[in-house]
Coordinates of C-alpha atoms in Angstrom, one line a residue:
Chain K
M1 CA 0.0 0.0 0.0
Y2 CA 2.8 2.5 0.9
T3 CA 6.0 3.2 -1.0
D4 CA 9.4 2.3 0.6
K5 CA 10.0 6.0 1.2
V6 CA 6.8 6.4 3.1
M7 CA 7.6 3.4 5.3
E8 CA 11.2 4.6 5.8
H9 CA 9.9 8.0 7.0
F10 CA 7.3 6.3 9.2
M11 CA 9.8 4.0 10.9
H12 CA 12.5 6.7 11.2
P13 CA 10.8 10.1 11.2
R14 CA 13.1 13.1 11.2
N15 CA 12.6 16.1 13.5
V16 CA 10.1 14.6 15.9
G17 CA 9.5 16.7 19.0
T18 CA 8.5 20.1 20.3
I19 CA 10.4 23.4 20.6
P20 CA 9.5 24.9 24.0
D21 CA 10.5 28.4 22.9
A22 CA 9.3 28.1 19.4
D23 CA 8.9 31.3 17.3
G24 CA 5.8 29.9 15.7
V25 CA 3.4 27.0 16.3
G26 CA 0.8 25.5 13.9
E27 CA -1.8 22.9 14.7
V28 CA -4.1 21.3 12.2
G29 CA -6.5 18.4 12.1
N30 CA -8.6 16.8 14.7
P31 CA -8.1 13.5 16.6
V32 CA -11.8 12.7 15.8
C33 CA -10.9 12.5 12.1
G34 CA -7.8 10.4 12.9
D35 CA -5.1 12.9 12.1
M36 CA -3.7 15.8 14.1
M37 CA -0.3 17.6 13.5
T38 CA 1.5 20.3 15.4
F39 CA 4.5 22.0 13.8
Y40 CA 7.1 24.1 15.8
I41 CA 9.5 26.5 14.0
K42 CA 12.5 28.5 15.0
V43 CA 13.3 31.4 12.7
K44 CA 16.7 33.1 12.2
D45 CA 17.5 35.7 9.5
G46 CA 14.4 34.9 7.6
R47 CA 15.1 31.2 7.5
L48 CA 13.7 28.2 9.3
E49 CA 16.6 27.4 11.5
D50 CA 14.7 24.5 13.2
V51 CA 11.5 22.6 12.5
K52 CA 10.0 20.1 14.8
F53 CA 6.6 18.3 14.7
Q54 CA 4.3 16.0 16.6
T55 CA 1.7 13.9 14.8
F56 CA -1.2 11.8 15.9
G57 CA -2.2 9.8 12.9
C58 CA -1.6 7.0 10.4
G59 CA 1.6 5.9 8.7
A60 CA 1.0 8.4 5.9
A61 CA 0.4 11.3 8.3
I62 CA 3.6 10.6 10.1
A63 CA 5.7 10.2 6.9
V64 CA 4.2 13.4 5.5
S65 CA 5.1 15.4 8.6
S66 CA 8.6 14.0 8.7
L67 CA 9.2 14.8 5.0
V68 CA 7.7 18.3 5.3
S69 CA 9.9 19.1 8.3
E70 CA 12.9 17.9 6.2
M71 CA 11.9 19.9 3.1
A72 CA 11.3 23.1 5.2
R73 CA 14.4 23.1 7.3
G74 CA 16.9 25.7 6.3
R75 CA 14.5 27.3 3.7
T76 CA 13.5 30.9 3.7
L77 CA 9.9 31.6 4.9
D78 CA 8.8 32.4 1.3
E79 CA 10.3 29.1 0.1
A80 CA 8.6 27.2 2.9
M81 CA 5.3 28.7 2.2
K82 CA 5.5 27.5 -1.4
I83 CA 5.8 23.8 -0.4
T84 CA 2.7 22.2 -1.8
N85 CA 0.8 19.1 -1.1
E86 CA 1.6 17.8 -4.6
Q87 CA 5.3 18.2 -4.0
V88 CA 5.1 16.3 -0.7
A89 CA 3.1 13.4 -2.2
K90 CA 5.5 13.3 -5.2
E91 CA 8.6 13.2 -2.9
L92 CA 7.2 10.3 -1.1
G93 CA 6.8 8.4 -4.4
G94 CA 3.0 8.8 -4.3
L95 CA 0.3 8.1 -1.7
P96 CA -2.8 5.9 -2.0
P97 CA -5.8 8.0 -3.1
H98 CA -7.6 7.9 0.2
K99 CA -4.4 9.1 2.0
M100 CA -3.9 12.2 -0.2
H101 CA -5.6 14.4 2.4
C102 CA -2.7 13.6 4.8
S103 CA -0.2 15.3 2.6
N104 CA -2.4 18.5 2.8
L105 CA -2.2 18.5 6.6
G106 CA 1.6 18.5 6.6
A107 CA 2.0 21.5 4.5
D108 CA -0.9 23.2 6.2
A109 CA 0.5 22.8 9.6
L110 CA 3.9 24.1 8.5
H111 CA 2.2 27.2 6.8
K112 CA 0.2 27.8 9.9
A113 CA 3.3 27.8 12.1
I114 CA 4.9 30.3 9.8
E115 CA 1.7 32.5 9.8
N116 CA 1.8 32.3 13.6
Y117 CA 5.4 33.5 13.6
L118 CA 4.5 36.4 11.2
E119 CA 1.6 37.4 13.2
K120 CA 3.8 37.6 16.2
Q121 CA 6.3 39.7 14.2
N122 CA 3.4 41.9 13.1
R123 CA 4.8 41.8 9.6
Q124 CA 3.1 41.5 6.3
K125 CA 2.6 38.0 5.1
P126 CA 4.5 36.7 2.2
E127 CA 2.8 36.6 -1.2
G128 CA 0.4 33.7 -1.7
G129 CA 0.3 32.7 1.9
G130 CA -1.5 33.7 5.0
E131 CA -5.2 34.4 5.4
G132 CA -5.6 35.5 1.8
K133 CA -4.9 32.0 0.6
E134 CA -7.1 30.3 3.1
S135 CA -10.2 32.4 2.3
Q136 CA -9.4 32.0 -1.4
D137 CA -9.3 28.2 -0.8
K138 CA -12.7 28.3 0.9
E139 CA -14.2 30.4 -1.9
E140 CA -12.9 28.7 -5.0
H141 CA -11.5 25.3 -4.2
F142 CA -13.2 22.2 -3.1
H143 CA -11.4 19.0 -2.6
C144 CA -12.4 15.4 -3.0
P145 CA -13.0 13.9 0.5
F146 CA -11.4 10.7 -0.6
C147 CA -8.3 11.6 -2.7
D148 CA -8.1 15.3 -2.2
Y149 CA -8.2 16.1 -6.0
T150 CA -9.3 19.8 -6.6
L151 CA -12.9 19.7 -7.7
P152 CA -14.8 22.2 -9.9
E153 CA -18.0 23.7 -8.6
N154 CA -21.0 21.4 -8.5
A155 CA -19.0 18.3 -9.2
Q156 CA -21.0 15.0 -8.9
L157 CA -18.1 12.7 -9.6
C158 CA -14.4 13.1 -8.7
G159 CA -12.4 13.4 -11.9
H160 CA -9.5 11.6 -10.2
C161 CA -10.7 8.7 -8.2
Q162 CA -14.2 8.5 -9.7
I163 CA -16.1 8.3 -6.4
R164 CA -19.6 9.9 -6.4
L165 CA -20.0 13.1 -4.4
I166 CA -22.6 14.8 -2.5
R167 CA -22.5 18.4 -1.2
C168 CA -23.6 19.2 2.3
E169 CA -26.5 21.5 2.3
H170 CA -25.5 23.0 5.6
C171 CA -21.8 23.9 4.9
G172 CA -21.4 23.3 1.2
E173 CA -18.4 20.9 1.6
Y174 CA -18.2 17.8 -0.5
N175 CA -18.7 14.3 0.9
R176 CA -18.9 10.8 -0.5
E177 CA -22.3 9.9 -1.8
T178 CA -22.4 7.0 0.7
D179 CA -21.7 9.2 3.7
E180 CA -24.6 9.7 6.1
T181 CA -23.3 12.7 7.9
C182 CA -21.0 15.6 6.7
R183 CA -17.4 15.0 7.5
H184 CA -16.9 18.8 8.0
C185 CA -19.9 20.0 10.0
G186 CA -21.6 16.8 11.1
A187 CA -25.0 17.7 9.5
G188 CA -27.1 14.9 8.1
L189 CA -26.7 14.4 4.3
V190 CA -29.8 13.8 2.2
Chain H
M1 CA 10.0 -17.6 16.3
S2 CA 8.2 -17.0 13.0
G3 CA 6.3 -13.9 14.1
F4 CA 2.7 -13.8 15.2
Y5 CA -0.3 -13.6 12.9
A6 CA -3.3 -12.5 14.9
D7 CA -5.8 -11.5 12.2
K8 CA -7.7 -14.8 11.8
Q9 CA -10.9 -12.9 11.2
A10 CA -9.5 -11.3 8.0
A11 CA -8.0 -14.5 6.7
A12 CA -6.6 -17.8 8.0
P13 CA -4.9 -20.7 6.4
V14 CA -7.1 -23.5 5.1
R15 CA -6.5 -26.6 7.3
P16 CA -4.5 -29.3 5.6
E17 CA -7.3 -31.9 6.1
V18 CA -9.7 -29.4 4.5
L19 CA -7.4 -28.7 1.5
E20 CA -6.9 -32.5 1.0
A21 CA -10.7 -33.0 0.9
M22 CA -11.1 -30.1 -1.6
L23 CA -8.3 -30.9 -4.1
P24 CA -10.0 -33.8 -6.0
Y25 CA -13.0 -31.6 -6.8
F26 CA -10.8 -29.2 -8.8
T27 CA -9.5 -32.0 -11.0
E28 CA -10.7 -35.6 -11.3
N29 CA -14.1 -34.9 -9.6
F30 CA -14.8 -31.8 -11.6
G31 CA -18.5 -32.5 -12.4
N32 CA -21.4 -30.2 -12.2
P33 CA -23.8 -31.4 -9.5
Q34 CA -26.8 -30.6 -11.8
S35 CA -25.6 -33.0 -14.5
L36 CA -27.5 -36.3 -14.5
H37 CA -24.6 -38.4 -15.6
S38 CA -22.2 -40.2 -13.3
V39 CA -19.6 -37.5 -13.3
G40 CA -22.1 -34.9 -12.3
Q41 CA -23.7 -37.2 -9.7
K42 CA -20.3 -37.7 -8.0
A43 CA -20.2 -33.9 -7.4
A44 CA -23.8 -33.9 -6.3
R45 CA -23.0 -36.6 -3.7
A46 CA -20.1 -34.5 -2.4
L47 CA -22.4 -31.5 -2.1
Q48 CA -24.9 -33.6 -0.1
T49 CA -22.2 -34.8 2.2
A50 CA -21.1 -31.2 2.8
R51 CA -24.7 -30.2 3.5
E52 CA -25.0 -33.0 6.1
Q53 CA -21.7 -32.0 7.7
V54 CA -22.8 -28.3 8.1
A55 CA -26.3 -29.4 9.3
R56 CA -24.7 -31.6 12.0
L57 CA -22.6 -28.6 13.2
L58 CA -25.7 -26.4 13.5
N59 CA -28.1 -29.2 14.7
C60 CA -30.5 -28.8 11.8
Q61 CA -31.7 -30.7 8.7
P62 CA -29.4 -30.8 5.6
E63 CA -32.2 -29.3 3.4
E64 CA -32.2 -26.3 5.7
I65 CA -28.7 -25.3 4.5
I66 CA -28.3 -22.9 1.5
F67 CA -24.8 -22.6 0.2
V68 CA -23.6 -19.2 -0.8
S69 CA -20.3 -17.5 -1.6
S70 CA -19.6 -15.4 1.5
G71 CA -20.9 -14.3 4.9
S72 CA -21.9 -11.0 3.3
E73 CA -24.0 -12.9 0.7
A74 CA -25.6 -15.0 3.5
N75 CA -26.5 -11.8 5.4
N76 CA -27.9 -10.1 2.3
L77 CA -30.0 -13.1 1.4
A78 CA -31.4 -13.3 4.9
V79 CA -32.2 -9.6 5.3
K80 CA -33.4 -8.8 1.8
G81 CA -34.8 -12.2 1.0
L82 CA -36.8 -12.6 4.3
A83 CA -38.1 -9.0 4.2
L84 CA -39.2 -9.2 0.6
A85 CA -40.8 -12.6 0.8
N86 CA -42.7 -11.8 4.0
Q87 CA -43.6 -8.1 3.5
A88 CA -47.3 -8.9 3.8
R89 CA -46.5 -9.4 7.5
G90 CA -45.0 -5.9 7.9
K91 CA -42.4 -3.5 6.6
Q92 CA -40.3 -2.7 9.6
I93 CA -36.9 -4.3 10.3
V94 CA -35.1 -4.2 13.7
V95 CA -31.3 -4.6 13.7
S96 CA -28.7 -3.8 16.3
A97 CA -26.4 -0.8 15.8
I98 CA -23.3 -3.0 15.8
E99 CA -24.3 -5.4 13.0
H100 CA -21.9 -6.1 10.2
V101 CA -22.1 -3.7 7.3
S102 CA -23.6 -6.4 5.1
V103 CA -26.6 -6.5 7.4
L104 CA -26.8 -2.7 7.9
K105 CA -26.5 -1.9 4.2
A106 CA -29.0 -4.6 3.2
A107 CA -31.5 -3.0 5.5
K108 CA -30.6 0.4 4.1
F109 CA -31.3 -0.9 0.6
L110 CA -34.7 -2.1 1.7
E111 CA -35.6 1.5 2.8
K112 CA -35.6 2.4 -0.9
L113 CA -38.5 -0.1 -1.1
D114 CA -40.4 1.6 1.7
F115 CA -39.2 -0.6 4.5
K116 CA -38.3 1.1 7.7
T117 CA -35.2 0.1 9.8
V118 CA -34.8 0.7 13.5
Q119 CA -31.4 0.3 15.1
V120 CA -31.3 -0.9 18.6
P121 CA -28.4 0.7 20.7
V122 CA -25.9 -1.3 22.6
D123 CA -24.2 -0.7 26.0
G124 CA -20.5 0.1 26.6
Y125 CA -19.6 -3.6 26.2
G126 CA -21.3 -3.8 22.9
L127 CA -24.1 -5.9 24.4
V128 CA -27.6 -5.8 22.9
D129 CA -30.3 -5.6 25.6
P130 CA -33.3 -7.9 24.6
G131 CA -35.5 -5.4 26.4
K132 CA -34.5 -2.7 23.9
V133 CA -35.2 -5.0 21.1
A134 CA -38.7 -5.6 22.5
E135 CA -39.2 -1.8 22.7
A136 CA -38.2 -1.4 19.1
I137 CA -40.7 -4.0 17.9
T138 CA -44.0 -2.8 16.5
P139 CA -47.0 -4.6 14.9
D140 CA -45.4 -3.8 11.6
T141 CA -42.1 -5.6 12.4
V142 CA -41.3 -8.4 10.0
L143 CA -37.7 -9.2 10.8
V144 CA -35.2 -8.8 13.6
S145 CA -31.5 -9.3 12.9
V146 CA -29.0 -9.4 15.7
M147 CA -25.5 -11.0 15.4
M148 CA -24.4 -14.0 17.5
A149 CA -21.0 -12.5 18.3
N150 CA -19.5 -9.2 17.2
N151 CA -16.5 -9.4 14.9
E152 CA -14.9 -6.2 16.1
V153 CA -15.1 -6.4 19.8
G154 CA -15.8 -10.1 20.3
T155 CA -18.9 -9.7 22.5
I156 CA -21.3 -12.6 22.5
E157 CA -24.9 -11.4 22.2
P158 CA -28.0 -12.8 24.1
V159 CA -29.4 -14.3 20.9
A160 CA -31.4 -17.1 22.5
E161 CA -33.4 -14.5 24.6
I162 CA -34.0 -12.3 21.5
A163 CA -35.1 -15.4 19.5
S164 CA -37.6 -16.4 22.2
L165 CA -38.9 -12.8 22.2
C166 CA -39.4 -12.9 18.4
R167 CA -41.0 -16.3 18.6
S168 CA -43.6 -15.1 21.1
K169 CA -44.5 -12.3 18.7
G170 CA -44.4 -14.3 15.5
I171 CA -41.5 -12.2 14.0
L172 CA -38.8 -13.7 11.9
F173 CA -35.4 -13.7 13.5
H174 CA -32.0 -13.9 11.7
S175 CA -28.6 -14.0 13.3
D176 CA -25.3 -13.2 11.6
A177 CA -23.2 -15.9 13.2
V178 CA -20.2 -15.6 10.9
A179 CA -17.8 -14.7 13.7
A180 CA -19.2 -17.4 16.0
V181 CA -19.9 -20.7 14.0
G182 CA -17.0 -23.1 14.3
N183 CA -15.5 -21.1 17.2
I184 CA -18.3 -21.5 19.8
P185 CA -21.2 -24.0 19.9
V186 CA -24.2 -22.8 17.9
D187 CA -27.3 -24.9 18.0
V188 CA -30.1 -23.5 15.8
R189 CA -32.7 -25.7 17.4
A190 CA -31.8 -24.7 20.9
I191 CA -31.9 -21.0 19.9
G192 CA -35.0 -21.4 17.8
L193 CA -34.6 -19.0 14.9
E194 CA -35.5 -18.8 11.3
A195 CA -32.1 -17.9 9.7
L196 CA -28.4 -17.9 10.6
S197 CA -25.3 -17.0 8.5
L198 CA -21.9 -18.7 8.7
A199 CA -18.7 -18.6 6.6
A200 CA -16.1 -21.3 6.1
D201 CA -13.1 -19.0 6.3
Q202 CA -13.8 -18.3 10.0
F203 CA -13.0 -21.9 11.0
G204 CA -10.3 -23.4 8.8
G205 CA -12.3 -23.6 5.6
P206 CA -11.6 -21.8 2.3
K207 CA -12.8 -18.3 1.3
G208 CA -15.7 -18.4 -1.1
A209 CA -17.9 -20.8 0.8
A210 CA -20.6 -19.8 3.2
A211 CA -24.1 -20.8 4.1
L212 CA -27.4 -19.6 5.3
F213 CA -29.4 -21.8 7.6
L214 CA -33.1 -21.3 6.7
K215 CA -35.7 -23.1 8.9
K216 CA -37.9 -25.4 6.9
G217 CA -41.1 -23.7 5.7
T218 CA -39.7 -20.2 5.9
K219 CA -40.4 -18.1 2.7
I220 CA -37.4 -16.3 1.1
T221 CA -36.9 -14.4 -2.1
P222 CA -33.7 -15.3 -3.9
L223 CA -31.2 -12.6 -4.7
I224 CA -29.7 -14.5 -7.7
D225 CA -32.3 -15.7 -10.2
G226 CA -31.5 -18.4 -12.7
G227 CA -31.2 -22.2 -12.3
V228 CA -32.6 -24.6 -9.7
Q229 CA -29.5 -24.8 -7.6
E230 CA -30.0 -24.8 -3.8
S231 CA -33.7 -25.7 -4.2
N232 CA -34.3 -22.6 -6.3
R233 CA -33.0 -20.2 -3.6
R234 CA -29.6 -19.4 -5.0
A235 CA -28.9 -19.8 -8.7
G236 CA -25.4 -20.4 -10.2
T237 CA -23.2 -23.4 -10.6
E238 CA -22.1 -24.5 -7.1
N239 CA -18.5 -23.9 -6.0
V240 CA -18.1 -27.6 -5.3
P241 CA -14.4 -27.6 -4.0
A242 CA -15.0 -24.8 -1.6
I243 CA -18.3 -26.2 -0.4
V244 CA -16.6 -29.6 0.2
G245 CA -14.0 -27.6 2.2
L246 CA -16.7 -26.0 4.2
G247 CA -18.3 -29.3 5.0
R248 CA -15.0 -30.9 6.1
A249 CA -14.1 -27.8 8.2
A250 CA -17.5 -28.0 9.9
E251 CA -16.9 -31.7 10.7
L252 CA -13.5 -30.9 12.2
A253 CA -14.8 -27.9 14.2
M254 CA -17.5 -30.1 15.7
M255 CA -14.9 -32.5 17.0
E256 CA -12.3 -30.0 18.2
M257 CA -14.2 -26.8 19.1
D258 CA -14.4 -27.3 22.9
K259 CA -10.8 -28.2 23.4
K260 CA -9.5 -25.5 21.1
G261 CA -11.8 -22.9 22.6
Q262 CA -10.4 -23.6 26.1
L263 CA -6.8 -23.3 24.8
L264 CA -7.4 -20.1 23.0
A265 CA -9.4 -18.6 25.8
R266 CA -6.4 -19.1 28.1
L267 CA -4.1 -17.4 25.6
R268 CA -6.6 -14.6 25.1
D269 CA -6.8 -13.9 28.8
R270 CA -3.0 -13.8 29.1
L271 CA -3.0 -11.4 26.2
I272 CA -5.6 -9.1 27.6
R273 CA -4.0 -9.1 31.1
G274 CA -0.5 -8.5 29.6
V275 CA -1.7 -5.6 27.5
L276 CA -3.6 -3.9 30.3
T277 CA -0.8 -4.2 32.7
G278 CA 2.0 -3.5 30.3
L279 CA 0.7 -0.1 29.2
D280 CA -1.2 2.8 30.8
E281 CA -4.2 4.4 29.2
V282 CA -5.4 1.3 27.3
I283 CA -9.0 0.0 27.5
L284 CA -10.4 -3.4 26.6
T285 CA -13.2 -3.1 24.1
G286 CA -16.1 -5.6 24.3
H287 CA -17.2 -7.7 27.1
P288 CA -14.6 -9.0 29.5
E289 CA -16.3 -12.4 29.9
R290 CA -18.9 -12.9 27.3
R291 CA -16.5 -12.9 24.4
L292 CA -15.2 -15.1 21.6
P293 CA -12.4 -17.4 22.8
H294 CA -9.9 -16.2 20.1
H295 CA -10.8 -12.5 20.3
A296 CA -9.0 -9.7 22.1
S297 CA -9.6 -6.0 21.2
F298 CA -8.4 -2.7 22.7
C299 CA -8.3 1.0 22.3
V300 CA -4.9 2.5 23.0
K301 CA -5.2 6.2 23.8
F302 CA -3.2 9.0 22.1
V303 CA -2.2 6.8 19.1
E304 CA -3.8 5.9 15.9
G305 CA -4.6 2.3 14.9
E306 CA -3.0 2.1 11.5
A307 CA 0.3 3.4 12.8
M308 CA 0.3 0.7 15.5
L309 CA -0.6 -1.9 12.9
L310 CA 2.3 -0.9 10.7
G311 CA 4.7 -0.7 13.6
L312 CA 3.7 -4.2 14.7
D313 CA 3.9 -5.5 11.2
F314 CA 7.5 -4.4 11.1
N315 CA 8.0 -6.7 14.1
G316 CA 6.4 -9.6 12.3
I317 CA 3.1 -9.2 14.0
Q318 CA -0.2 -8.9 12.1
V319 CA -3.3 -7.4 13.6
A320 CA -6.4 -5.4 12.6
S321 CA -7.8 -2.0 13.5
G322 CA -11.1 -0.2 13.3
S323 CA -9.7 3.3 13.1
A324 CA -10.8 5.8 10.4
C325 CA -7.4 5.8 8.8
T326 CA -7.2 2.0 8.5
S327 CA -10.5 1.9 6.6
K328 CA -10.5 2.9 3.0
S329 CA -13.7 4.7 3.6
L330 CA -12.0 6.9 6.2
R331 CA -14.7 6.2 8.7
T332 CA -14.3 5.2 12.3
S333 CA -15.8 1.8 13.2
H334 CA -19.5 2.1 13.7
V335 CA -19.3 -0.5 16.3
L336 CA -16.9 1.5 18.6
T337 CA -19.0 4.6 18.0
A338 CA -22.2 2.8 18.9
M339 CA -20.6 1.6 22.1
G340 CA -20.2 5.2 23.1
L341 CA -16.4 5.4 22.8
D342 CA -14.9 8.8 22.4
P343 CA -14.1 9.1 18.7
A344 CA -10.5 10.2 19.4
V345 CA -10.1 7.1 21.6
A346 CA -11.7 4.9 18.9
Q347 CA -8.8 5.9 16.5
G348 CA -6.5 3.8 18.7
S349 CA -8.5 0.6 18.0
L350 CA -6.6 -2.7 17.8
M351 CA -8.0 -6.2 17.3
L352 CA -6.3 -9.5 17.7
T353 CA -8.0 -12.7 16.6
L354 CA -5.9 -15.8 17.3
L355 CA -5.4 -18.7 14.9
D356 CA -5.8 -22.3 16.0
G357 CA -2.4 -23.5 17.2
T358 CA -1.3 -20.1 18.5
R359 CA 1.6 -20.7 20.9
E360 CA 2.1 -19.1 24.3
E361 CA 5.6 -17.9 23.2
Q362 CA 3.9 -15.9 20.4
V363 CA 1.7 -14.2 22.9
E364 CA 4.7 -13.4 25.0
Y365 CA 6.5 -12.1 22.0
F366 CA 3.6 -9.7 21.3
L367 CA 3.6 -8.6 24.9
E368 CA 7.3 -7.8 24.6
K369 CA 7.1 -5.9 21.3
F370 CA 3.8 -4.1 21.7
P371 CA 4.6 -1.5 24.4
P372 CA 7.7 -0.1 22.6
V373 CA 5.6 0.3 19.4
V374 CA 3.0 2.3 21.4
R375 CA 5.6 4.3 23.3
R376 CA 7.4 5.3 20.1
L377 CA 4.1 6.6 18.6
R378 CA 3.1 8.3 21.8
E379 CA 6.4 10.1 21.9
M380 CA 5.5 11.8 18.6
S381 CA 1.8 12.3 19.5
P382 CA 0.7 15.8 20.4
L383 CA -2.2 14.3 22.3
Y384 CA 0.1 12.4 24.6
T385 CA 2.2 15.5 25.2
K386 CA -0.9 17.4 26.2
F387 CA -2.0 14.5 28.4
L388 CA 1.3 14.5 30.2
E389 CA 1.2 18.3 30.7
E390 CA -2.3 18.1 32.1
K391 CA -1.3 15.3 34.4
K392 CA 1.7 17.4 35.6
D393 CA -0.7 20.3 36.3
V394 CA -3.0 18.2 38.3
H395 CA -0.1 16.9 40.5
R396 CA 1.3 20.4 41.0

């Protein structure tokens, strides 16, 4: 199911731990959904001097956090903000479709930690990052709940993994057609 | 030490005696039981022997056995077939909340045909209260389906009481006994029910062979239409080698079940005790006493099941989990949810089902390897870090 690289990062994750005096902390996910990640960063001269993480989750989630921490370390903040989910998944030699959402969490947690740092610094956010990106995401991009493929508006079928989709009437997020309750807000699906 | 495979429920090796019985039916005894010539009749006799062997295991008549391809098919046939054939008696179906998905989804399918399903809740051990079943029953109830033993938490349900309740009200009762048959005694006459599902791969038989016990005189609508096989109740050329294997496995189970059950229960208890004393913040899921002899299941707090499963596999230990991440549907086990477990705790689900012939040293090997696997994952878990901090605060 997993590539050798995923298993290698899962068995020997890099940069596990916390930074007690971190410059920025980012937490994403929720144990109820099965994955939760916390990233800690230390910034020096505009670069990520140290990156540490803690992850509650499956093998893919742990491997993704490990790889993101490795990719981010030593990079400038701008560079780190540009690490994408696709890059992470590609670096790991691919992830099974239903694990693609894990690769999102890794980059998101890192970006959140950087945003947290920038907020503390009271500085402007780097281009393409920060709140702007998040609200843009909410407005324009929906993702397949199974493989995380970006969906057009009013999709009924995921163009990537072909599962049938249903939109939650309450919050507008996509769910699998077979779901009984919304994964995002918990409302019942008709 | 050749590792420890503790996922019998997912798959188990076919017993050598069973394989030996099956092999001729792939080659020299290849006949179709429906053919009238001597080659076909040889296969027909093998089918009849298997029917008698399964009937003896369940204490019923051979003609009360319908061979099917899987436990899921048996459950679908029972739920859909009984409801459809008997809908003049009512259109409400009562099931427990912890039924196998093949029962729950079959009931869900019937809702499209204007049937109504009521799910009976379970307690924290996964036990169904017959009183709650009685409350759910209405004059419109046609069928009740409650499993004999739960596959995820091992709890053995009070099926005989539910059966007698249904009998007194003239309601059909089906029990999914896939996890139970061949592992604990199941006597359909003593229980007194209309239908019961079993599968060969749960007791040393091959995949692809299963059966539904259907009490004589009970009306059922077939799911597969076609030929006259299985007395017109399940069309399709019979999978003779697999059914022969099912029969032989049933015969062996009948002879050895008690002794094996005792041996396995001892190992299971050692396993449960060892896990609960070897680690903190672990809970046993399912009933501590009323459980399958080969079944041990836990929830380990602050870690996720798939990660434990992979970590154990690295040590040559194979287990199962009901966590959301382990399932391809990304849903937490409905059984653990129905038992009222905190969803975050349910992510740490781990299930061990012991093969026949499991050795004590394998259990000890597991008890040695398991705590380090959990500790490693806890060290990287933000939830565990939070837990330790909160604990420190309390002691301050």
